[in-house]
Amino acid sequence: MSDLANRTLTIEKTFNAPIQLVWDAWTQSEHILKWWAPNGMEIKVIQHDFKVGGKWKYSMPMPNGNEFISEGKYKEIEEFKKIITSADFKPMTENVELQTYFEADGDKTKFTFSVVHATPEYCKQQEEMGFYNGWGSALDRLEKFLETLN
């Protein structure tokens, strides 16, 4: 197994929605508001400059009054194919790279979401902290949201 494979966690899904809808849901602020946060949580889009070099920043108010901040900078964007961005989810996860790939399959979209960590140890820690439950829940919300658009 390569070092990259040891540092990467991946979720693959096939959405029952055309690639245009999946792309829009992933890239447009008004759609992100509907699915990015866990169930029962609100999210605010503070910044969303969807272009290479553009920054994004979302905030979720926590029950204890603090805010959970998600932010990053877009590194690569290839329309309807891939989005690569740096990401911090403070205070839980920092200095990771999100790699999101889209592939049209008729009226469906094959979707691959990977998070690349700095070290295999950090990757393992993030997996044990609930990576698959957390991101799996968000992607389930995305899937349900797509059903409302389709």
XYZ file of C-alpha atoms in Angstrom, residues 15-122:
108
model
C -26.255 9.539 -6.746
C -29.536 9.059 -8.560
C -29.223 12.531 -10.074
C -27.594 13.960 -13.194
C -24.108 15.363 -12.846
C -25.310 18.976 -13.287
C -27.454 18.717 -10.131
C -24.719 17.034 -8.084
C -22.204 19.632 -9.231
C -24.569 22.497 -8.382
C -25.365 21.036 -4.948
C -21.640 20.755 -4.165
C -20.605 24.153 -5.531
C -23.411 26.658 -4.892
C -23.801 28.325 -1.496
C -27.599 28.191 -1.438
C -27.440 24.413 -1.901
C -24.550 23.841 0.515
C -26.686 25.403 3.261
C -29.171 22.556 2.837
C -26.898 19.565 3.395
C -23.362 20.357 4.639
C -24.145 20.463 8.374
C -25.101 17.405 10.438
C -28.800 16.781 11.076
C -30.294 19.410 13.368
C -27.406 21.837 12.920
C -27.457 25.208 11.179
C -24.697 26.433 8.905
C -23.700 29.882 7.714
C -21.693 30.431 4.561
C -19.271 33.202 5.494
C -17.254 33.063 2.276
C -17.540 30.999 -0.900
C -15.360 32.132 -3.777
C -15.631 29.149 -6.102
C -12.561 29.508 -8.311
C -9.005 28.228 -8.215
C -7.332 30.179 -5.420
C -10.732 31.189 -4.001
C -11.504 30.609 -0.344
C -14.511 29.063 1.386
C -15.517 29.370 5.001
C -18.590 27.997 6.793
C -19.616 28.350 10.416
C -21.838 26.145 12.566
C -22.977 27.458 15.935
C -22.421 24.816 18.625
C -24.731 24.159 21.576
C -22.047 25.506 23.955
C -22.001 28.881 22.166
C -18.751 28.298 20.283
C -18.563 28.041 16.513
C -17.284 25.136 14.461
C -15.377 26.633 11.518
C -14.814 24.834 8.209
C -12.571 26.569 5.695
C -10.217 26.019 2.824
C -8.820 27.230 -0.474
C -9.649 25.773 -3.884
C -6.554 24.285 -5.550
C -8.040 22.653 -8.667
C -11.445 22.856 -10.311
C -12.376 20.998 -13.479
C -16.070 21.541 -14.173
C -18.153 18.377 -13.785
C -14.998 16.337 -13.077
C -13.104 17.311 -9.932
C -12.625 19.759 -7.106
C -9.483 19.770 -4.974
C -9.348 22.023 -1.932
C -7.379 22.434 1.253
C -9.502 22.161 4.375
C -9.518 22.801 8.088
C -12.400 21.789 10.351
C -11.350 23.487 13.556
C -10.830 22.282 16.169
C -11.209 18.638 15.072
C -9.367 18.342 11.758
C -6.666 20.533 10.283
C -4.459 20.645 7.213
C -6.215 18.064 5.053
C -7.010 18.025 1.351
C -10.490 17.220 0.034
C -10.569 15.529 -3.362
C -14.001 15.279 -4.950
C -14.510 13.505 -8.281
C -17.682 13.434 -10.391
C -18.465 11.108 -13.298
C -21.664 11.094 -15.333
C -23.343 7.693 -15.696
C -26.496 8.363 -17.705
C -28.924 10.123 -15.342
C -26.794 9.125 -12.349
C -23.517 10.475 -11.017
C -20.623 8.415 -9.715
C -19.073 10.361 -6.881
C -15.760 9.803 -5.105
C -14.865 11.836 -2.043
C -11.408 11.487 -0.483
C -9.679 13.243 2.383
C -5.868 13.187 2.300
C -4.111 13.607 5.660
C -0.523 14.654 6.431
C 0.477 11.318 7.963
C -0.884 7.755 8.173
C -1.172 8.184 11.954
C -3.311 11.312 11.609
